[in-house]
Coordinates of C-alpha atoms (C1' of nucleotides) in Angstrom, one line a residue:
Chain A
M1 CA 15.3 0.7 1.3
N2 CA 11.8 -0.3 2.1
Q3 CA 10.0 -1.4 -1.1
M4 CA 13.0 -4.6 -0.2
D5 CA 12.3 -4.6 3.3
E6 CA 8.1 -5.8 1.8
S7 CA 9.3 -7.7 -0.7
I8 CA 11.8 -10.0 0.8
K9 CA 9.5 -10.0 4.1
K10 CA 7.3 -11.7 2.0
V11 CA 9.5 -14.1 -0.1
S12 CA 10.5 -15.3 3.6
L13 CA 6.4 -16.1 4.9
L14 CA 6.6 -19.1 2.2
P15 CA 5.2 -21.7 4.3
S16 CA 8.0 -24.5 4.2
S17 CA 5.3 -27.1 3.2
A18 CA 4.1 -25.1 -0.2
T19 CA 2.2 -27.5 -1.0
H20 CA -0.8 -25.7 -1.7
H21 CA -1.3 -24.7 -4.8
H22 CA -2.4 -21.7 -4.9
M23 CA -6.3 -21.5 -4.6
Y24 CA -6.8 -18.5 -3.9
C25 CA -10.4 -17.7 -4.1
R26 CA -12.4 -14.3 -3.9
K27 CA -15.7 -15.9 -3.8
E28 CA -15.0 -17.9 -0.4
K29 CA -14.3 -14.9 0.6
S30 CA -17.1 -12.3 -0.1
L31 CA -18.2 -10.0 2.6
G32 CA -21.7 -11.6 1.2
L33 CA -20.7 -15.3 2.1
L34 CA -19.6 -14.0 5.5
C35 CA -22.9 -11.8 6.2
T36 CA -25.1 -15.1 5.1
N37 CA -22.6 -16.8 7.7
F38 CA -23.3 -14.6 10.4
L39 CA -26.7 -14.6 10.5
S40 CA -26.9 -18.5 10.7
L41 CA -25.1 -17.8 13.2
Y42 CA -27.1 -15.6 16.0
D43 CA -30.3 -15.8 14.0
K44 CA -31.4 -18.3 16.3
G45 CA -33.8 -16.9 17.7
D46 CA -33.4 -17.1 21.5
I47 CA -29.7 -14.4 21.1
Q48 CA -30.2 -11.3 22.9
S49 CA -26.4 -10.0 22.5
I50 CA -23.4 -10.1 19.6
E51 CA -20.0 -9.9 20.8
L52 CA -18.2 -8.2 18.4
G53 CA -15.3 -10.5 19.4
D54 CA -16.9 -13.6 19.8
A55 CA -18.1 -13.4 16.4
S56 CA -15.3 -12.6 14.8
R57 CA -14.2 -15.8 16.3
R58 CA -17.0 -18.5 15.6
L59 CA -16.4 -16.9 12.3
G60 CA -12.8 -17.4 12.3
I61 CA -12.3 -14.0 10.5
V62 CA -10.7 -10.5 11.2
R63 CA -13.0 -8.2 13.0
R64 CA -12.8 -5.4 10.2
R65 CA -15.0 -7.6 7.6
I66 CA -17.6 -7.4 11.4
Y67 CA -17.7 -3.9 11.3
D68 CA -18.4 -3.5 7.7
I69 CA -21.4 -6.5 8.5
V70 CA -23.3 -4.7 11.6
N71 CA -21.9 -1.2 9.6
V72 CA -24.9 -2.4 7.2
L73 CA -27.1 -4.9 9.6
E74 CA -27.7 -1.8 11.5
S75 CA -28.4 0.7 8.7
I76 CA -31.1 -2.4 8.0
G77 CA -31.8 -2.9 11.5
I78 CA -31.4 -5.3 12.4
L79 CA -28.6 -5.3 14.7
E80 CA -29.4 -2.0 17.0
R81 CA -25.8 -1.0 18.7
K82 CA -25.8 -1.5 22.9
A83 CA -21.9 -0.6 23.9
K84 CA -18.8 -1.1 22.5
K85 CA -18.0 -4.1 21.0
E86 CA -21.9 -4.9 21.6
Y87 CA -25.4 -5.2 19.0
S88 CA -28.3 -6.4 20.5
W89 CA -29.9 -8.2 17.7
K90 CA -33.6 -7.0 16.3
G91 CA -34.1 -9.0 13.6
F92 CA -36.3 -9.7 11.4
D93 CA -39.1 -6.7 13.2
G94 CA -36.1 -4.5 13.6
M95 CA -35.6 -5.2 9.4
V96 CA -39.4 -4.6 9.2
N97 CA -39.6 -1.3 11.4
A98 CA -35.9 0.0 9.4
L99 CA -37.6 -0.4 6.0
K100 CA -40.9 1.2 7.2
E101 CA -38.9 4.3 8.2
L102 CA -36.6 4.8 5.9
K103 CA -39.3 4.8 3.4
E104 CA -41.8 7.4 4.9
S105 CA -37.9 8.9 6.0
A106 CA -37.8 8.6 1.7
L107 CA -40.7 9.1 0.5
S108 CA -41.6 12.5 2.9
D109 CA -38.1 14.0 2.1
K110 CA -38.5 16.1 -0.7
N111 CA -34.9 16.2 -0.8
F112 CA -34.8 12.9 -2.1
S113 CA -37.3 12.2 -4.5
S114 CA -36.4 14.9 -6.7
F115 CA -33.4 14.2 -6.2
V116 CA -34.4 10.1 -7.5
R117 CA -36.3 11.1 -9.9
T118 CA -34.1 13.6 -11.9
R119 CA -31.2 12.0 -11.9
A120 CA -32.1 7.6 -11.3
L121 CA -34.8 7.2 -12.4
G122 CA -35.4 8.8 -15.6
D123 CA -35.8 4.9 -17.5
N124 CA -34.5 4.4 -20.8
G125 CA -30.9 4.4 -20.9
D126 CA -29.1 7.4 -22.7
E127 CA -26.4 6.7 -25.7
Q128 CA -24.3 9.6 -26.2
S129 CA -22.1 6.9 -28.6
S130 CA -18.7 9.5 -28.9
D131 CA -17.7 12.6 -27.2
S132 CA -19.2 11.9 -23.2
N133 CA -16.8 14.8 -22.4
N134 CA -18.7 18.1 -20.6
A135 CA -21.5 17.2 -22.3
S136 CA -25.0 18.2 -21.1
G137 CA -24.4 19.9 -17.4
Q138 CA -28.2 20.6 -17.7
D139 CA -29.2 19.3 -14.6
N140 CA -28.6 19.6 -11.1
S141 CA -29.3 23.4 -10.9
S142 CA -28.9 23.0 -6.8
N143 CA -26.6 20.9 -6.3
A144 CA -28.9 18.1 -4.4
D145 CA -26.8 18.7 -1.0
Q146 CA -26.8 15.5 0.6
F147 CA -30.3 13.6 1.9
H148 CA -28.9 13.3 5.5
K149 CA -31.0 11.2 7.5
P150 CA -31.6 10.0 10.7
C151 CA -34.4 8.1 10.6
L152 CA -33.6 6.5 13.9
P153 CA -34.9 9.1 16.5
S154 CA -32.1 9.3 18.8
K155 CA -34.6 7.4 21.4
E156 CA -31.6 5.3 22.0
G157 CA -31.3 5.7 25.5
C158 CA -27.8 4.3 25.6
L159 CA -26.1 6.9 23.9
P160 CA -25.9 9.9 24.9
S161 CA -27.1 11.9 22.0
K162 CA -23.6 13.9 22.4
E163 CA -21.7 11.9 19.0
E164 CA -24.3 11.3 17.1
S165 CA -23.4 13.3 14.5
K166 CA -20.4 11.1 13.8
R167 CA -22.3 8.2 13.7
E168 CA -23.5 9.2 10.1
K169 CA -20.5 8.8 8.9
S170 CA -20.5 6.6 5.8
L171 CA -20.7 3.7 5.5
V172 CA -24.5 3.1 7.4
L173 CA -25.4 6.4 5.1
L174 CA -24.7 5.3 2.1
T175 CA -26.5 1.9 3.1
E176 CA -29.7 3.8 4.0
N177 CA -29.6 6.3 0.9
F178 CA -28.9 2.7 -1.2
V179 CA -32.0 0.8 0.4
K180 CA -34.5 4.2 0.4
L181 CA -33.2 4.6 -3.4
L182 CA -34.2 0.7 -4.0
L183 CA -37.4 1.5 -2.1
C184 CA -38.3 4.3 -4.3
S185 CA -37.5 2.8 -7.1
D186 CA -40.5 -0.1 -6.7
N187 CA -40.2 -3.4 -8.2
Q188 CA -37.8 -0.9 -10.8
L189 CA -34.5 -2.3 -12.2
L190 CA -32.2 0.2 -10.4
T191 CA -28.9 -0.3 -12.4
F192 CA -25.3 -0.2 -10.9
D193 CA -24.8 2.9 -12.9
K194 CA -27.3 5.3 -11.7
A195 CA -27.2 3.9 -8.1
S196 CA -23.3 5.2 -8.3
K197 CA -24.2 8.5 -10.0
T198 CA -27.7 9.5 -7.8
L199 CA -26.0 8.4 -4.3
L200 CA -22.4 9.7 -5.3
E201 CA -22.9 13.2 -5.0
D202 CA -20.9 13.9 -8.0
N203 CA -22.5 16.7 -9.2
D204 CA -19.7 17.6 -11.7
N205 CA -16.5 16.6 -12.1
S206 CA -13.8 18.3 -10.1
L207 CA -10.4 15.0 -9.8
Q208 CA -11.3 15.3 -6.5
M209 CA -14.7 14.1 -6.7
Q210 CA -13.8 11.5 -9.5
S211 CA -11.7 9.2 -7.0
N212 CA -14.1 10.3 -4.5
S213 CA -16.9 8.6 -5.6
K214 CA -14.7 5.9 -7.3
A215 CA -13.2 4.8 -3.4
K216 CA -17.6 5.3 -2.9
V217 CA -17.4 3.3 -5.5
R218 CA -16.9 0.0 -3.8
R219 CA -18.7 1.0 -0.2
L220 CA -21.0 -0.1 -2.7
Y221 CA -20.7 -3.0 -3.8
D222 CA -19.8 -4.4 -0.4
I223 CA -23.0 -3.2 0.7
A224 CA -24.9 -4.4 -2.4
N225 CA -23.3 -8.1 -1.7
V226 CA -24.7 -8.5 2.1
L227 CA -27.8 -6.9 1.2
S228 CA -27.6 -9.1 -1.6
S229 CA -27.6 -12.5 1.1
L230 CA -30.2 -11.5 3.3
N231 CA -32.0 -11.1 -0.3
L232 CA -33.5 -8.2 -0.2
I233 CA -31.9 -7.7 -3.0
E234 CA -30.5 -10.0 -6.2
K235 CA -28.7 -8.9 -8.3
T236 CA -28.9 -8.8 -12.1
R237 CA -28.6 -7.5 -15.8
E238 CA -30.9 -5.1 -17.5
I239 CA -32.4 -6.4 -19.4
G240 CA -30.9 -5.1 -23.2
S241 CA -27.9 -3.7 -21.8
R242 CA -26.5 -6.4 -19.6
K243 CA -25.5 -3.3 -17.8
P244 CA -26.0 -4.4 -13.6
A245 CA -28.8 -3.8 -12.0
F246 CA -29.4 -4.8 -8.4
R247 CA -33.7 -5.8 -8.7
W248 CA -35.5 -5.5 -4.4
L249 CA -37.1 -7.9 -3.7
G250 CA -38.0 -7.1 0.2
I251 CA -39.7 -8.6 2.2
S252 CA -40.6 -11.2 0.8
G253 CA -38.0 -12.0 -0.2
T254 CA -37.3 -13.8 3.2
P255 CA -38.8 -16.8 4.0
E256 CA -42.0 -15.8 6.1
N257 CA -41.6 -17.5 9.4
G258 CA -39.4 -14.4 10.8
S259 CA -35.6 -15.2 10.4
L260 CA -33.5 -13.7 7.9
L261 CA -32.0 -17.0 5.8
L262 CA -33.6 -17.8 2.9
K263 CA -31.0 -20.1 2.4
K264 CA -30.1 -22.5 5.8
R265 CA -27.0 -24.2 6.4
E266 CA -27.6 -27.7 4.4
F267 CA -25.4 -30.4 5.3
G268 CA -23.7 -29.2 8.7
T269 CA -21.4 -27.4 8.4
D270 CA -18.7 -25.0 10.0
I271 CA -19.4 -21.5 9.6
T272 CA -15.5 -20.3 10.2
N273 CA -13.9 -19.2 7.2
T274 CA -10.2 -19.5 7.7
G275 CA -8.2 -20.0 4.5
F276 CA -5.4 -18.7 2.4
K277 CA -5.0 -15.4 1.6
R278 CA -5.9 -14.0 -0.8
N279 CA -2.1 -13.4 -2.5
K280 CA 1.1 -15.9 -1.3
F281 CA -1.6 -18.4 0.4
D282 CA 0.6 -18.7 3.6
G283 CA -0.1 -21.5 6.2
S284 CA 0.6 -18.4 8.3
A285 CA -2.7 -17.6 7.9
F286 CA -3.3 -19.1 11.9
Q287 CA -0.7 -17.5 13.9
K288 CA -2.6 -14.4 12.1
M289 CA -5.8 -14.9 13.4
E290 CA -6.2 -13.6 16.3
N291 CA -5.9 -16.2 18.6
K292 CA -5.9 -20.0 19.2
D293 CA -9.3 -19.8 21.4
F294 CA -10.8 -20.2 17.0
R295 CA -8.8 -23.1 16.7
N296 CA -9.9 -24.9 20.1
D297 CA -13.8 -22.9 18.2
I298 CA -12.8 -25.8 14.8
N299 CA -11.7 -28.5 16.5
Q300 CA -15.2 -28.9 18.0
K301 CA -17.1 -28.6 14.4
T302 CA -16.3 -29.9 10.8
V303 CA -14.4 -29.8 7.6
H304 CA -14.5 -25.9 7.2
Q305 CA -15.8 -25.3 3.8
P306 CA -17.1 -22.6 1.5
Q307 CA -20.5 -21.5 2.4
Q308 CA -24.4 -22.5 0.2
S309 CA -24.5 -19.4 -2.2
K310 CA -26.8 -16.6 -1.5
H311 CA -29.1 -15.5 -4.4
S312 CA -31.6 -18.6 -4.5
S313 CA -30.5 -21.7 -6.0
K314 CA -29.0 -19.8 -8.9
A315 CA -26.0 -18.8 -9.4
V316 CA -22.6 -20.1 -7.6
V317 CA -23.1 -23.4 -6.0
Y318 CA -20.5 -24.1 -4.0
G319 CA -19.4 -28.0 -2.1
P320 CA -19.1 -31.0 -4.4
F321 CA -22.1 -31.8 -4.3
P322 CA -23.1 -34.6 -6.9
A323 CA -25.7 -33.9 -9.1
G324 CA -28.3 -36.4 -7.1
F325 CA -26.9 -34.6 -3.6
P326 CA -30.5 -34.2 -1.9
K327 CA -29.2 -30.8 -2.2
I328 CA -32.0 -27.4 -0.3
N329 CA -35.5 -28.6 -0.1
D330 CA -36.6 -25.1 0.5
N331 CA -37.8 -24.8 -3.8
Q332 CA -41.1 -23.9 -1.5
K333 CA -39.1 -20.3 -0.1
N334 CA -37.6 -20.2 -3.6
E335 CA -41.0 -20.2 -5.5
Q336 CA -43.0 -18.0 -2.6
I337 CA -39.9 -15.2 -4.3
L338 CA -40.5 -16.2 -7.8
Q339 CA -44.3 -15.6 -7.8
D340 CA -43.9 -12.1 -6.7
R341 CA -41.1 -11.2 -8.3
N342 CA -42.8 -12.1 -11.9
S343 CA -44.0 -8.6 -11.5
R344 CA -42.3 -7.7 -14.2
A345 CA -41.6 -11.1 -15.8
S346 CA -37.8 -10.9 -18.0
S347 CA -37.1 -13.5 -15.8
Y348 CA -33.1 -13.1 -16.5
R349 CA -30.2 -16.3 -16.1
P350 CA -27.2 -16.7 -14.7
P351 CA -24.5 -14.4 -16.3
Y352 CA -22.6 -17.9 -15.0
Y353 CA -22.7 -21.4 -13.5
N354 CA -19.9 -23.0 -12.1
Q355 CA -19.1 -26.2 -11.7
A356 CA -15.0 -26.3 -11.9
L357 CA -15.3 -25.3 -7.7
S358 CA -16.0 -29.1 -7.1
D359 CA -12.1 -29.6 -7.8
I360 CA -11.6 -26.9 -6.5
F361 CA -13.5 -28.1 -3.5
D362 CA -11.4 -31.0 -3.5
H363 CA -7.4 -29.5 -2.6
Y364 CA -9.4 -26.9 -0.4
V365 CA -10.8 -29.6 2.0
E366 CA -7.2 -31.9 1.4
A367 CA -4.9 -28.8 1.8
W368 CA -7.1 -27.6 4.8
N369 CA -6.5 -31.0 6.5
S370 CA -2.7 -31.4 5.2
W371 CA -3.3 -27.6 7.8
F372 CA -5.3 -28.7 10.6
A373 CA -2.9 -32.2 10.7
E374 CA -0.3 -29.4 11.4
V375 CA -1.6 -27.5 13.8
T376 CA -2.8 -30.4 16.4
A377 CA 1.0 -31.7 15.6
M378 CA 2.0 -28.0 16.8
E379 CA -0.3 -28.5 19.8
A380 CA 1.0 -31.9 20.9
T381 CA 4.0 -30.2 21.6
Chain B
dC1 C1' -9.1 -5.4 -20.1
dG2 C1' -12.8 -3.4 -16.8
dA3 C1' -15.9 -4.7 -12.9
dT4 C1' -15.8 -6.6 -8.8
dC5 C1' -14.5 -6.0 -4.0
dC6 C1' -11.3 -8.3 -0.3
dC7 C1' -7.3 -7.5 2.5
dG8 C1' -5.7 -5.1 5.6
dC9 C1' -2.8 0.2 6.3
dC10 C1' -3.3 3.2 9.5
dA11 C1' -6.1 7.9 11.4
dC12 C1' -8.4 8.6 14.9
dA13 C1' -12.0 8.1 19.2
dA14 C1' -11.4 5.9 23.5
dC15 C1' -10.5 4.3 26.6
Chain C
dG1 C1' -0.2 4.4 26.3
dT2 C1' -3.9 0.3 24.4
dT3 C1' -8.1 -0.8 22.6
dG4 C1' -12.5 -0.9 18.9
dT5 C1' -14.1 1.5 15.3
dG6 C1' -13.9 1.8 10.4
dG7 C1' -12.3 5.1 6.1
dC8 C1' -9.1 4.4 2.5
dG9 C1' -7.7 2.7 -1.7
dG10 C1' -3.4 -0.8 -3.5
dG11 C1' -4.2 -4.5 -6.1
dA12 C1' -6.2 -9.9 -6.8
dT13 C1' -10.0 -11.7 -9.3
dC14 C1' -13.7 -12.4 -12.1
dG15 C1' -15.9 -12.5 -16.4

DNA sequence: CGATCCCGCCACAAC
DNA sequence: GTTGTGGCGGGATCG
């Protein structure tokens, strides 16, 4: 009965203007991209306070995503929660401080460091070819119970220290521990595998833990995306095994002037991220979007389009840039991190090279234009 | 097909 | 009740 309703409802959502064939690109909606946009919106120097509703509106994304971004940014010290729906911008300096504290905390926390040593950073890969079933259980002597860490000293003048326990729930804690891990494994590659094994205390595989960590792993992806949009880490692959891995870039991955975005937005584009839904493209996308304010917002801006990728000059390039397009000229900065990165030589080549996106982009703009026409027409009535 | 991870339901806390 | 937060995991995309 219910299922029936569901499917019917979905079908009926199909807009009359089903002109745009479905062309959903997940990358255009990635958390990392959203984070980049978020930063370019607020890393302007004179921003003191950030109101979440405002951010949501101006970025054209649902509130839920703002929480994701804000939570990890807070863990990194870039933001600080002031009150409901309100954060203050701490920016680069805040991040530097937070990272320093995280590192100190990690180093002094013997639980953490020993835990890391035994589980995560046992260098060379283990290759058990067959039967990996309930193999060695020899390690985990004392199941390393969470390294809790209220790294941020409760100097909060604003918040009652009462509910601080609740704060360290998950995304924030996970982020902090992830960063600590990265800080400890400095300049070494940290494989995704090791990271998740280490962070998601799944000593022993009970079905409970199994599914639990499976859920948590998704969060790890989220966090990694945000961190990489900050150029704090880079997604790579292990040289031999091609296993996904992270490399810590740290402060050196950011410009020296204290701004957070290595890669500024180029040709002045809008940074909203409204657009097509994942499954059924729907013209009702806009009706879903919060309110009408964001439409006004869009009005004042130009055609929105997928942003330039984070990931220093490698990886994907969005947009219809012809070959000779006046591309970024922050190559100097890229050089800077490249230098820094050479500590282990091992240059990494982007596993994928995006080109088809040019074409897609055209469709994207076209679709958006027609949609925009609809909206303006509606408003005119 | 496995890895990645966006989307949004919904629980629960805070008004 | 309404609103703000944010776990959580289904299932769409990517590689």
